[in-house]
Amino acid sequence: MASMTSEGHGPSGYWYRKATEGDGTTAILNALRDYTTSEAAMRRRTRESMGMGANDLLALRFLFQDKRSGRVSRPRDLAHRLGITSASVTTLVDRLIASGHIQRQQDPNDRRSIILQPTPDADREVRHTLGGMHERMRAAAGGMTDADTAVVVGFLRRMTEAVDAVDAAPDSAAGAGHVGPAASDAAPGGAAPGDEAPGGPGHTSTHP
């Protein structure tokens, strides 16, 4: 087994090429990889603490976002955003209603339509579970100058664009000589039973 450096990475550095002395790019990518690994582990612990699957927690996040912005949330909208079928979203909604996290209501503008709302208990539970973490994250980001903020935000947006541009099935030529992420780099624990993989990029955050 290859030895690990003090930063927890093998001597070859990031996945894509051997690191060289003074290679700031590899150092940045390794630090970003460490963060995303920690965030994935945090999401797993949050799901376990709340007794929810990955899609359950993501659906709750979408409902909180919609409530804050004044948008209505319908089951079909939730299915589209999660990238799951109508049958699967029905099962998910029933599960979240049974657990007391959301409720169905008639759309006041169209009584034939059903909208979804998070319950006050769900709001309190999420804030109790994740509130401390959010404060620590804000503290870590606080104190940056406007110039620092512009650099970090610009970098993260470029990384988001780079990740979003990854093909679902890259051709073999593009993958030649490239070592993909190890199993340990995937979200720990995998999807919960009954979960379908969320569709589309950007489905990583766990709380509104």
N, CA, C and O of each residue as an XYZ file, in Angstrom:
832
protein
N       0.858     -1.198      0.000
C       0.000      0.000      0.000
C       0.884      1.235      0.000
O       1.875      1.288      0.729
N       0.540      2.224     -0.804
C       1.330      3.441     -0.878
C       1.223      4.208      0.430
O       0.162      4.276      1.050
N       2.363      4.788      0.836
C       2.336      5.571      2.067
C       1.575      6.858      1.854
O       1.456      7.339      0.727
N       1.055      7.420      2.942
C       0.286      8.648      2.882
C       1.136      9.785      3.425
O       1.951      9.586      4.326
N       0.943     10.966      2.879
C       1.624     12.141      3.372
C       0.946     12.618      4.638
O      -0.081     12.067      5.034
N       1.512     13.652      5.292
C       0.914     14.180      6.518
C      -0.449     14.770      6.258
O      -1.256     14.891      7.179
N      -0.727     15.148      4.997
C      -2.035     15.707      4.669
C      -3.054     14.620      4.364
O      -4.215     14.914      4.080
N      -2.612     13.333      4.422
C      -3.552     12.250      4.183
C      -3.670     11.862      2.732
O      -4.601     11.144      2.369
N      -2.741     12.319      1.870
C      -2.801     11.989      0.456
C      -1.567     11.199      0.071
O      -0.492     11.391      0.640
N      -1.723     10.313     -0.896
C      -0.598      9.516     -1.360
C       0.461     10.384     -2.001
O       0.213     11.557     -2.278
N       1.665      9.817     -2.249
C       2.759     10.601     -2.814
C       2.461     11.135     -4.197
O       3.120     12.071     -4.650
N       1.484     10.565     -4.877
C       1.137     11.064     -6.205
C       0.185     12.250     -6.143
O      -0.194     12.796     -7.179
N      -0.208     12.658     -4.920
C      -1.073     13.819     -4.797
C      -2.478     13.535     -5.276
O      -3.052     12.490     -4.974
N      -3.032     14.483     -6.034
C      -4.399     14.341     -6.511
C      -4.482     13.225     -7.547
O      -3.452     12.714     -7.988
N      -5.697     12.840     -7.938
C      -5.881     11.679     -8.810
C      -5.193     11.808    -10.164
O      -4.770     10.807    -10.742
N      -5.081     13.012    -10.664
C      -4.848     13.167    -12.087
C      -3.390     13.119    -12.530
O      -3.112     12.747    -13.670
N      -2.464     13.481    -11.667
C      -1.070     13.458    -12.051
C      -0.220     13.481    -10.804
O      -0.700     13.794     -9.715
N       1.066     13.142    -10.970
C       1.970     13.152     -9.838
C       2.234     14.587     -9.397
O       2.494     15.468    -10.217
N       2.163     14.800     -8.102
C       2.391     16.140     -7.577
C       3.867     16.484     -7.640
O       4.715     15.613     -7.447
N       4.175     17.712     -7.901
C       5.549     18.195     -7.890
C       5.683     19.253     -6.815
O       4.693     19.844     -6.383
N       6.921     19.489     -6.383
C       7.153     20.481     -5.341
C       6.655     21.853     -5.785
O       6.938     22.295     -6.899
N       5.925     22.512     -4.920
C       5.395     23.819     -5.264
C       4.183     23.765     -6.169
O       3.793     24.780     -6.746
N       3.575     22.580     -6.302
C       2.400     22.428     -7.177
C       1.168     22.919     -6.432
O       0.491     22.136     -5.766
N       0.875     24.206     -6.541
C      -0.264     24.776     -5.838
C      -1.583     24.237     -6.309
O      -2.518     24.112     -5.518
N      -1.684     23.907     -7.603
C      -2.941     23.388     -8.137
C      -3.329     22.096     -7.446
O      -4.475     21.938     -7.024
N      -2.381     21.162     -7.324
C      -2.668     19.894     -6.668
C      -3.012     20.100     -5.201
O      -3.905     19.439     -4.671
N      -2.305     21.018     -4.542
C      -2.605     21.293     -3.134
C      -4.029     21.804     -2.966
O      -4.729     21.408     -2.035
N      -4.459     22.689     -3.875
C      -5.824     23.225     -3.807
C      -6.840     22.117     -4.032
O      -7.826     22.022     -3.301
N      -6.608     21.273     -5.044
C      -7.554     20.205     -5.346
C      -7.613     19.189     -4.219
O      -8.684     18.661     -3.919
N      -6.472     18.907     -3.587
C      -6.490     17.993     -2.440
C      -7.287     18.585     -1.285
O      -8.050     17.874     -0.632
N      -7.117     19.889     -1.026
C      -7.872     20.533      0.052
C      -9.370     20.501     -0.251
O     -10.184     20.271      0.644
N      -9.729     20.732     -1.513
C     -11.140     20.683     -1.896
C     -11.683     19.273     -1.748
O     -12.820     19.078     -1.317
N     -10.868     18.295     -2.108
C     -11.280     16.906     -1.960
C     -11.510     16.568     -0.491
O     -12.480     15.889     -0.154
N     -10.616     17.044      0.393
C     -10.791     16.811      1.828
C     -12.117     17.393      2.316
O     -12.836     16.759      3.089
N     -12.435     18.616      1.853
C     -13.682     19.246      2.284
C     -14.897     18.454      1.819
O     -15.810     18.192      2.603
N     -14.907     18.068      0.528
C     -16.087     17.354      0.010
C     -16.239     15.994      0.687
O     -17.362     15.530      0.885
N     -15.125     15.345      1.045
C     -15.200     14.078      1.766
C     -15.806     14.290      3.152
O     -16.649     13.512      3.596
N     -15.365     15.360      3.834
C     -15.913     15.659      5.158
C     -17.389     16.020      5.076
O     -18.177     15.628      5.937
N     -17.769     16.774      4.034
C     -19.165     17.156      3.888
C     -20.043     15.936      3.628
O     -21.148     15.829      4.160
N     -19.533     15.008      2.796
C     -20.299     13.791      2.523
C     -20.496     12.979      3.795
O     -21.576     12.438      4.031
N     -19.445     12.894      4.619
C     -19.561     12.167      5.883
C     -20.548     12.855      6.823
O     -21.304     12.192      7.532
N     -20.536     14.200      6.823
C     -21.484     14.945      7.646
C     -22.908     14.667      7.200
O     -23.803     14.507      8.029
N     -23.123     14.608      5.879
C     -24.481     14.341      5.389
C     -24.948     12.948      5.797
O     -26.117     12.744      6.124
N     -24.020     11.994      5.774
C     -24.389     10.644      6.199
C     -24.790     10.641      7.665
O     -25.790     10.026      8.037
N     -24.008     11.331      8.504
C     -24.346     11.383      9.933
C     -25.675     12.094     10.164
O     -26.455     11.704     11.032
N     -25.924     13.141      9.381
C     -27.188     13.866      9.514
C     -28.360     12.969      9.147
O     -29.367     12.939      9.853
N     -28.232     12.235      8.040
C     -29.308     11.321      7.636
C     -29.568     10.283      8.718
O     -30.715      9.972      9.038
N     -28.470      9.745      9.283
C     -28.636      8.733     10.321
C     -29.287      9.318     11.567
O     -30.147      8.690     12.185
N     -28.864     10.543     11.935
C     -29.417     11.190     13.126
C     -30.906     11.454     12.974
O     -31.676     11.299     13.922
N     -31.308     11.861     11.756
C     -32.709     12.203     11.513
C     -33.515     11.014     11.004
O     -34.727     11.124     10.816
N     -32.856      9.880     10.779
C     -33.557      8.699     10.284
C     -34.123      8.890      8.895
O     -35.218      8.414      8.593
N     -33.376      9.592      8.038
C     -33.866      9.927      6.701
C     -32.884      9.443      5.652
O     -31.685      9.335      5.908
N     -33.411      9.150      4.453
C     -32.572      8.821      3.321
C     -32.041     10.081      2.665
O     -32.444     11.193      3.004
N     -31.120      9.889      1.707
C     -30.494     11.030      1.036
C     -31.529     11.886      0.319
O     -31.502     13.112      0.430
N     -32.436     11.256     -0.412
C     -33.454     12.006     -1.144
C     -34.466     12.651     -0.204
O     -35.004     13.717     -0.501
N     -34.724     12.000      0.932
C     -35.647     12.583      1.908
C     -35.107     13.930      2.390
O     -35.832     14.925      2.429
N     -33.834     13.944      2.753
C     -33.233     15.163      3.266
C     -33.127     16.229      2.180
O     -33.317     17.416      2.445
N     -32.824     15.798      0.959
C     -32.736     16.750     -0.145
C     -34.105     17.335     -0.465
O     -34.224     18.528     -0.741
N     -35.137     16.499     -0.430
C     -36.497     16.995     -0.668
C     -36.887     18.025      0.388
O     -37.506     19.041      0.072
N     -36.526     17.760      1.634
C     -36.840     18.700      2.708
C     -36.116     20.023      2.476
O     -36.679     21.092      2.713
N     -34.888     19.954      2.020
C     -34.145     21.179      1.711
C     -34.860     21.989      0.634
O     -35.000     23.205      0.767
N     -35.318     21.326     -0.439
C     -36.022     22.033     -1.508
C     -37.296     22.692     -0.983
O     -37.627     23.814     -1.366
N     -38.005     21.986     -0.106
C     -39.251     22.541      0.420
C     -38.988     23.764      1.289
O     -39.748     24.731      1.238
N     -37.925     23.734      2.083
C     -37.563     24.913      2.872
C     -37.186     26.081      1.965
O     -37.572     27.221      2.223
N     -36.439     25.799      0.910
C     -36.049     26.855     -0.030
C     -37.284     27.491     -0.662
O     -37.387     28.715     -0.743
N     -38.215     26.659     -1.108
C     -39.423     27.174     -1.748
C     -40.254     28.002     -0.768
O     -40.805     29.040     -1.134
N     -40.339     27.543      0.459
C     -41.126     28.279      1.458
C     -40.529     29.657      1.695
O     -41.259     30.644      1.785
N     -39.202     29.731      1.798
C     -38.555     31.018      2.025
C     -38.743     31.974      0.856
O     -38.877     33.182      1.053
N     -38.753     31.435     -0.364
C     -38.855     32.290     -1.554
C     -40.294     32.538     -1.976
O     -40.541     33.278     -2.928
N     -41.255     31.920     -1.272
C     -42.655     32.132     -1.606
C     -43.159     31.296     -2.757
O     -44.246     31.550     -3.276
N     -42.386     30.296     -3.168
C     -42.828     29.404     -4.242
C     -43.642     28.258     -3.663
O     -43.448     27.867     -2.512
N     -44.556     27.722     -4.469
C     -45.298     26.536     -4.062
C     -44.543     25.306     -4.531
O     -43.877     25.329     -5.566
N     -44.651     24.236     -3.764
C     -43.975     22.978     -4.086
C     -45.022     21.911     -4.333
O     -45.818     21.586     -3.453
N     -45.012     21.375     -5.533
C     -45.932     20.288     -5.872
C     -45.144     18.989     -6.012
O     -43.943     19.016     -6.278
N     -45.810     17.859     -5.835
C     -45.092     16.583     -5.965
C     -44.373     16.451     -7.303
O     -43.247     15.954     -7.347
N     -45.002     16.885     -8.398
C     -44.338     16.744     -9.707
C     -43.082     17.607     -9.790
O     -42.103     17.226    -10.432
N     -43.113     18.775     -9.137
C     -41.922     19.629     -9.117
C     -40.796     18.950     -8.342
O     -39.635     18.994     -8.748
N     -41.151     18.325     -7.226
C     -40.164     17.631     -6.412
C     -39.559     16.460     -7.180
O     -38.352     16.227     -7.117
N     -40.397     15.728     -7.902
C     -39.898     14.601     -8.695
C     -38.900     15.078     -9.738
O     -37.868     14.443     -9.954
N     -39.209     16.204    -10.390
C     -38.314     16.742    -11.409
C     -36.977     17.161    -10.800
O     -35.919     16.871    -11.358
N     -37.025     17.833     -9.673
C     -35.787     18.344     -9.069
C     -34.936     17.214     -8.502
O     -33.709     17.313     -8.494
N     -35.561     16.158     -8.035
C     -34.816     15.017     -7.514
C     -34.400     14.049     -8.609
O     -33.522     13.213     -8.399
N     -35.031     14.158     -9.786
C     -34.725     13.243    -10.870
C     -35.251     11.841    -10.626
O     -34.605     10.859    -10.992
N     -36.431     11.740    -10.004
C     -37.029     10.440     -9.717
C     -38.415     10.372    -10.345
O     -38.944     11.381    -10.811
N     -38.989      9.197    -10.354
C     -40.280      8.977    -10.997
C     -41.422      9.463    -10.115
O     -41.246      9.725     -8.925
N     -42.601      9.578    -10.733
C     -43.794      9.980     -9.975
C     -44.112      8.979     -8.877
O     -44.494      9.362     -7.772
N     -43.952      7.688     -9.185
C     -44.226      6.661     -8.183
C     -43.265      6.784     -7.004
O     -43.662      6.636     -5.848
N     -41.987      7.058     -7.312
C     -40.994      7.176     -6.250
C     -41.237      8.410     -5.392
O     -41.057      8.364     -4.175
N     -41.651      9.522     -6.023
C     -41.877     10.725     -5.228
C     -43.113     10.554     -4.355
O     -43.173     11.109     -3.258
N     -44.093      9.801     -4.821
C     -45.270      9.526     -3.994
C     -44.870      8.748     -2.746
O     -45.326      9.046     -1.642
N     -44.011      7.745     -2.935
C     -43.522      6.964     -1.795
C     -42.727      7.839     -0.840
O     -42.873      7.736      0.378
N     -41.876      8.707     -1.403
C     -41.061      9.607     -0.588
C     -41.945     10.562      0.212
O     -41.727     10.754      1.409
N     -42.935     11.157     -0.440
C     -43.826     12.101      0.237
C     -44.601     11.402      1.347
O     -44.733     11.934      2.449
N     -45.109     10.217      1.055
C     -45.838      9.466      2.086
C     -44.943      9.191      3.295
O     -45.384      9.264      4.442
N     -43.688      8.876      3.015
C     -42.746      8.578      4.097
C     -42.482      9.821      4.945
O     -42.437      9.731      6.172
N     -42.308     10.977      4.307
C     -42.032     12.211      5.043
C     -43.266     12.712      5.798
O     -43.138     13.342      6.847
N     -44.445     12.436      5.272
C     -45.665     12.783      5.996
C     -45.803     11.894      7.237
O     -46.144     12.369      8.320
N     -45.532     10.604      7.059
C     -45.638      9.674      8.188
C     -44.645     10.017      9.294
O     -44.927      9.807     10.474
N     -43.476     10.548      8.911
C     -42.459     10.892      9.909
C     -42.685     12.279     10.511
O     -41.965     12.687     11.422
N     -43.699     13.013      9.994
C     -44.032     14.318     10.539
C     -43.195     15.463     10.006
O     -43.193     16.551     10.581
N     -42.471     15.228      8.897
C     -41.600     16.278      8.368
C     -42.295     17.195      7.358
O     -41.922     18.362      7.236
N     -43.285     16.697      6.643
C     -43.999     17.542      5.682
C     -45.493     17.251      5.774
O     -45.918     16.287      6.409
N     -46.277     18.108      5.125
C     -47.721     17.912      5.069
C     -48.236     18.304      3.686
O     -47.682     19.175      3.016
N     -49.311     17.634      3.283
C     -49.995     17.986      2.035
C     -51.063     19.026      2.331
O     -51.735     18.978      3.361
N     -51.208     19.976      1.393
C     -52.264     20.980      1.507
C     -52.845     21.221      0.117
O     -52.187     20.992     -0.898
N     -54.082     21.683      0.094
C     -54.681     22.070     -1.177
C     -54.092     23.396     -1.629
O     -53.909     24.313     -0.828
N     -53.802     23.487     -2.908
C     -53.296     24.732     -3.479
C     -54.416     25.772     -3.423
O     -55.473     25.549     -4.012
N     -54.222     26.895     -2.738
C     -55.294     27.895     -2.643
C     -55.667     28.494     -3.992
O     -56.761     29.037     -4.143
N     -54.773     28.406     -4.976
C     -55.054     28.945     -6.308
C     -55.622     27.913     -7.261
O     -56.111     28.262     -8.336
N     -55.564     26.645     -6.881
C     -56.092     25.569     -7.720
C     -56.415     24.401     -6.803
O     -55.540     23.599     -6.476
N     -57.673     24.307     -6.388
C     -58.060     23.330     -5.387
C     -57.962     21.900     -5.889
O     -58.116     20.957     -5.112
N     -57.705     21.727     -7.190
C     -57.485     20.369     -7.721
C     -56.042     19.934     -7.517
O     -55.703     18.765     -7.703
N     -55.204     20.873     -7.138
C     -53.776     20.604     -7.026
C     -53.349     20.510     -5.567
O     -53.919     21.175     -4.703
N     -52.345     19.681     -5.298
C     -51.811     19.485     -3.964
C     -50.430     20.130     -3.886
O     -49.609     19.975     -4.791
N     -50.184     20.853     -2.796
C     -48.859     21.412     -2.563
C     -48.287     20.792     -1.296
O     -49.015     20.246     -0.468
N     -46.965     20.889     -1.165
C     -46.253     20.292     -0.037
C     -45.615     21.386      0.800
O     -45.076     22.356      0.266
N     -45.680     21.226      2.113
C     -45.110     22.204      3.040
C     -44.330     21.474      4.124
O     -44.790     20.449      4.628
N     -43.141     21.993      4.498
C     -42.453     21.413      5.658
C     -43.191     21.795      6.930
O     -43.784     22.871      7.007
N     -43.158     20.933      7.914
C     -43.845     21.221      9.169
C     -42.940     22.036     10.096
O     -41.719     22.021      9.937
N     -43.525     22.744     11.059
C     -42.697     23.466     12.051
C     -41.754     22.538     12.806
O     -40.634     22.925     13.140
N     -42.206     21.306     13.076
C     -41.341     20.350     13.772
C     -40.116     20.020     12.925
O     -39.016     19.873     13.459
N     -40.294     19.903     11.611
C     -39.163     19.619     10.723
C     -38.169     20.764     10.752
O     -36.958     20.547     10.773
N     -38.685     21.984     10.752
C     -37.812     23.157     10.796
C     -36.984     23.155     12.078
O     -35.777     23.397     12.042
N     -37.626     22.885     13.199
C     -36.911     22.863     14.483
C     -35.876     21.742     14.511
O     -34.773     21.929     15.025
N     -36.224     20.586     13.966
C     -35.299     19.453     13.993
C     -34.060     19.723     13.149
O     -32.939     19.429     13.565
N     -34.270     20.287     11.956
C     -33.141     20.571     11.074
C     -32.236     21.629     11.694
O     -31.011     21.505     11.661
N     -32.843     22.667     12.260
C     -32.026     23.722     12.879
C     -31.263     23.192     14.087
O     -30.116     23.578     14.313
N     -31.888     22.315     14.863
C     -31.207     21.723     16.014
C     -30.049     20.840     15.549
O     -28.983     20.840     16.165
N     -30.253     20.089     14.465
C     -29.243     19.155     13.984
C     -28.082     19.859     13.300
O     -26.928     19.474     13.485
N     -28.379     20.895     12.506
C     -27.360     21.497     11.654
C     -26.984     22.923     12.039
O     -26.051     23.490     11.471
N     -27.699     23.509     12.997
C     -27.448     24.906     13.329
C     -26.016     25.177     13.764
O     -25.408     26.154     13.326
N     -25.466     24.308     14.633
C     -24.104     24.505     15.100
C     -23.088     24.431     13.975
O     -22.139     25.214     13.929
N     -23.294     23.483     13.066
C     -22.382     23.347     11.934
C     -22.407     24.592     11.061
O     -21.362     25.052     10.603
N     -23.595     25.137     10.828
C     -23.702     26.331      9.999
C     -22.987     27.518     10.639
O     -22.363     28.318      9.941
N     -23.076     27.632     11.952
C     -22.381     28.724     12.630
C     -20.871     28.564     12.508
O     -20.154     29.547     12.325
N     -20.385     27.323     12.610
C     -18.941     27.086     12.470
C     -18.484     27.393     11.047
O     -17.389     27.919     10.847
N     -19.309     27.069     10.065
C     -18.954     27.353      8.676
C     -18.918     28.859      8.431
O     -18.030     29.354      7.736
N     -19.876     29.587      8.997
C     -19.889     31.038      8.840
C     -18.668     31.666      9.521
O     -18.080     32.623      9.016
N     -18.304     31.109     10.674
C     -17.130     31.622     11.368
C     -15.861     31.377     10.549
O     -14.974     32.229     10.502
N     -15.781     30.206      9.904
C     -14.608     29.889      9.086
C     -14.505     30.819      7.887
O     -13.406     31.176      7.461
N     -15.665     31.213      7.340
C     -15.664     32.095      6.171
C     -15.599     33.565      6.549
O     -15.345     34.416      5.697
N     -15.826     33.866      7.813
C     -15.839     35.255      8.236
C     -14.440     35.850      8.294
O     -13.445     35.129      8.372
N     -14.382     37.166      8.253
C     -13.102     37.846      8.361
C     -12.337     37.970      7.065
O     -11.250     38.548      7.042
N     -12.887     37.433      5.973
C     -12.203     37.547      4.692
C     -12.422     38.936      4.104
O     -13.488     39.532      4.263
N     -11.405     39.436      3.429
C     -11.555     40.722      2.758
C     -12.422     40.557      1.518
O     -12.675     39.439      1.071
N     -12.875     41.675      0.969
C     -13.655     41.612     -0.267
C     -12.853     40.957     -1.384
O     -13.401     40.208     -2.192
N     -11.560     41.238     -1.427
C     -10.712     40.652     -2.469
C     -10.590     39.143     -2.287
O     -10.669     38.387     -3.255
N     -10.395     38.704     -1.027
C     -10.328     37.266     -0.745
C     -11.627     36.576     -1.130
O     -11.622     35.505     -1.737
N     -12.739     37.207     -0.767
C     -14.047     36.635     -1.063
C     -14.239     36.470     -2.573
O     -14.739     35.442     -3.031
N     -13.842     37.484     -3.340
C     -13.984     37.422     -4.792
C     -13.168     36.269     -5.370
O     -13.624     35.582     -6.284
N     -11.959     36.055     -4.840
C     -11.108     34.967     -5.336
C     -11.737     33.610     -5.021
O     -11.815     32.743     -5.892
N     -12.186     33.425     -3.773
C     -12.743     32.135     -3.365
C     -14.041     31.838     -4.110
O     -14.232     30.731     -4.614
N     -14.937     32.829     -4.178
C     -16.216     32.623     -4.869
C     -15.971     32.334     -6.350
O     -16.605     31.446     -6.921
N     -15.073     33.063     -6.962
C     -14.770     32.811     -8.367
C     -14.219     31.427     -8.591
O     -14.604     30.749     -9.543
N     -13.313     30.992     -7.719
C     -12.753     29.645     -7.838
C     -13.823     28.574     -7.701
O     -13.882     27.643     -8.505
N     -14.673     28.705     -6.680
C     -15.705     27.689     -6.457
C     -16.705     27.644     -7.609
O     -17.184     26.568     -7.969
N     -17.021     28.782     -8.182
C     -17.938     28.781     -9.323
C     -17.293     28.132    -10.542
O     -17.969     27.432    -11.296
N     -15.994     28.354    -10.747
C     -15.315     27.699    -11.858
C     -15.258     26.192    -11.634
O     -15.408     25.419    -12.581
N     -15.044     25.767    -10.389
C     -15.034     24.342    -10.089
C     -16.408     23.727    -10.300
O     -16.520     22.599    -10.779
N     -17.465     24.474     -9.938
C     -18.823     23.990    -10.177
C     -19.064     23.789    -11.661
O     -19.628     22.773    -12.067
N     -18.644     24.741    -12.472
C     -18.798     24.620    -13.920
C     -18.006     23.430    -14.451
O     -18.478     22.712    -15.331
N     -16.807     23.221    -13.921
C     -15.987     22.102    -14.378
C     -16.644     20.766    -14.051
O     -16.641     19.848    -14.870
N     -17.207     20.664    -12.846
C     -17.860     19.416    -12.445
C     -19.145     19.209    -13.236
O     -19.440     18.092    -13.664
N     -19.915     20.284    -13.434
C     -21.161     20.168    -14.184
C     -20.918     19.743    -15.627
O     -21.801     19.161    -16.257
N     -19.720     20.030    -16.160
C     -19.427     19.728    -17.558
C     -18.966     18.292    -17.772
O     -18.769     17.873    -18.912
N     -18.792     17.532    -16.695
C     -18.333     16.155    -16.823
C     -19.401     15.327    -17.527
O     -20.573     15.359    -17.152
N     -18.981     14.580    -18.558
C     -19.920     13.737    -19.287
C     -20.375     12.591    -18.398
O     -19.624     12.096    -17.557
N     -21.629     12.180    -18.603
C     -22.153     11.059    -17.816
C     -21.398      9.778    -18.122
O     -21.188      8.955    -17.231
N     -20.981      9.595    -19.391
C     -20.261      8.395    -19.801
C     -19.092      8.802    -20.683
O     -19.200      8.712    -21.906
N     -17.965      9.254    -20.104
C     -16.828      9.689    -20.909
C     -16.277      8.550    -21.741
O     -16.287      7.394    -21.316
N     -15.792      8.885    -22.940
C     -15.271      7.826    -23.804
C     -13.968      7.294    -23.239
O     -13.313      7.939    -22.419
N     -13.606      6.108    -23.693
C     -12.455      5.429    -23.132
C     -11.168      6.186    -23.393
O     -10.233      6.121    -22.594
N     -11.111      6.912    -24.519
C      -9.897      7.657    -24.841
C      -9.662      8.761    -23.825
O      -8.533      9.000    -23.396
N     -10.739      9.427    -23.450
C     -10.594     10.513    -22.482
C     -10.173      9.986    -21.136
O      -9.509     10.684    -20.370
N     -10.559      8.733    -20.834
C     -10.241      8.176    -19.530
C      -8.919      7.456    -19.484
O      -8.526      6.968    -18.424
N      -8.190      7.369    -20.641
C      -6.942      6.639    -20.674
C      -5.936      7.281    -19.733
O      -5.704      8.489    -19.778
N      -5.338      6.449    -18.875
C      -4.307      6.940    -17.977
C      -4.839      7.694    -16.789
O      -4.066      8.204    -15.979
N      -6.157      7.774    -16.670
C      -6.754      8.516    -15.562
C      -7.280      7.543    -14.530
O      -8.030      6.624    -14.860
N      -6.897      7.738    -13.301
C      -7.383      6.895    -12.219
C      -8.545      7.590    -11.559
O      -8.383      8.683    -11.015
N      -9.716      6.983    -11.592
C     -10.914      7.574    -11.020
C     -10.866      7.561     -9.515
O      -9.954      6.984     -8.922
N     -11.845      8.196     -8.887
C     -11.869      8.273     -7.434
C     -11.976      6.909     -6.799
O     -12.687      6.032     -7.292
N     -11.280      6.738     -5.725
C     -11.359      5.485     -4.997
C     -12.690      5.385     -4.301
O     -13.400      6.376     -4.128
N     -13.023      4.154     -3.898
C     -14.309      3.950     -3.225
C     -14.416      4.802     -1.977
O     -15.506      5.233     -1.599
N     -13.265      5.045     -1.329
C     -13.295      5.841     -0.094
C     -13.637      7.288     -0.350
O     -13.961      8.015      0.590
N     -13.575      7.744     -1.633
C     -13.870      9.127     -1.941
C     -15.340      9.349     -2.264
O     -15.784     10.492     -2.376
N     -16.100      8.270     -2.414
C     -17.531      8.401     -2.672
C     -18.220      8.792     -1.378
O     -17.640      8.692     -0.297
N     -19.478      9.243     -1.500
C     -20.234      9.586     -0.300
C     -20.314      8.369      0.595
O     -20.795      7.327      0.149
N     -19.869      8.450      1.830
C     -19.856      7.302      2.719
C     -21.242      6.726      2.901
O     -22.227      7.453      3.033
N     -21.297      5.411      2.906
C     -22.551      4.753      3.226
C     -23.462      4.552      2.047
O     -24.350      3.700      2.099
N     -23.272      5.314      0.973
C     -24.123      5.172     -0.185
C     -25.529      5.646      0.072
O     -25.818      6.231      1.115
N     -26.421      5.387     -0.900
C     -27.812      5.812     -0.770
C     -28.538      4.940      0.231
O     -28.222      3.761      0.394
N     -29.489      5.515      0.883
C     -30.304      4.757      1.815
C     -31.263      3.873      1.047
O     -31.596      4.184     -0.097
N     -31.726      2.759      1.652
C     -32.676      1.891      0.974
C     -33.877      2.668      0.476
O     -34.447      3.489      1.195
N     -34.254      2.396     -0.766
C     -35.418      3.050     -1.334
C     -35.109      4.344     -2.042
O     -35.980      4.915     -2.698
N     -33.867      4.825     -1.921
C     -33.498      6.074     -2.582
C     -33.124      5.812     -4.021
O     -32.471      4.815     -4.330
N     -33.537      6.704     -4.904
C     -32.960      6.760     -6.228
C     -31.911      7.846     -6.207
O     -31.984      8.765     -5.391
N     -30.940      7.754     -7.088
C     -29.910      8.784     -7.124
C     -30.528     10.092     -7.565
O     -31.256     10.117     -8.557
N     -30.258     11.195     -6.854
C     -30.781     12.490     -7.276
C     -30.274     12.841     -8.653
O     -29.130     12.532     -8.985
N     -31.097     13.479     -9.463
C     -30.708     13.828    -10.814
C     -30.033     15.165    -10.875
O     -30.389     16.093    -10.149
N     -29.047     15.261    -11.754
C     -28.410     16.531    -12.051
C     -27.391     16.943    -11.024
O     -27.408     16.462     -9.891
N     -26.489     17.849    -11.420
C     -25.468     18.328    -10.518
C     -26.007     19.321     -9.504
O     -27.113     19.845     -9.639
N     -25.215     19.556     -8.510
C     -25.564     20.601     -7.551
C     -26.409     20.138     -6.395
O     -26.838     20.946     -5.571
N     -26.660     18.807     -6.320
C     -27.489     18.305     -5.236
C     -26.605     17.818     -4.106
O     -26.515     16.620     -3.839
N     -25.962     18.748     -3.454
C     -25.048     18.350     -2.414
C     -25.362     18.919     -1.060
O     -25.100     18.268     -0.049
N     -25.888     20.050     -1.003
C     -26.140     20.680      0.274
C     -27.256     19.977      1.007
O     -28.145     19.375      0.406
N     -27.190     20.069      2.309
C     -28.146     19.318      3.096
C     -29.179     20.151      3.791
O     -30.139     19.609      4.339
N     -29.017     21.435      3.789
C     -29.966     22.233      4.558
C     -30.217     23.546      3.887
O     -29.335     24.070      3.205
N     -31.427     24.111      4.063
C     -31.723     25.402      3.489
C     -30.815     26.489      4.017
O     -30.943     27.647      3.621
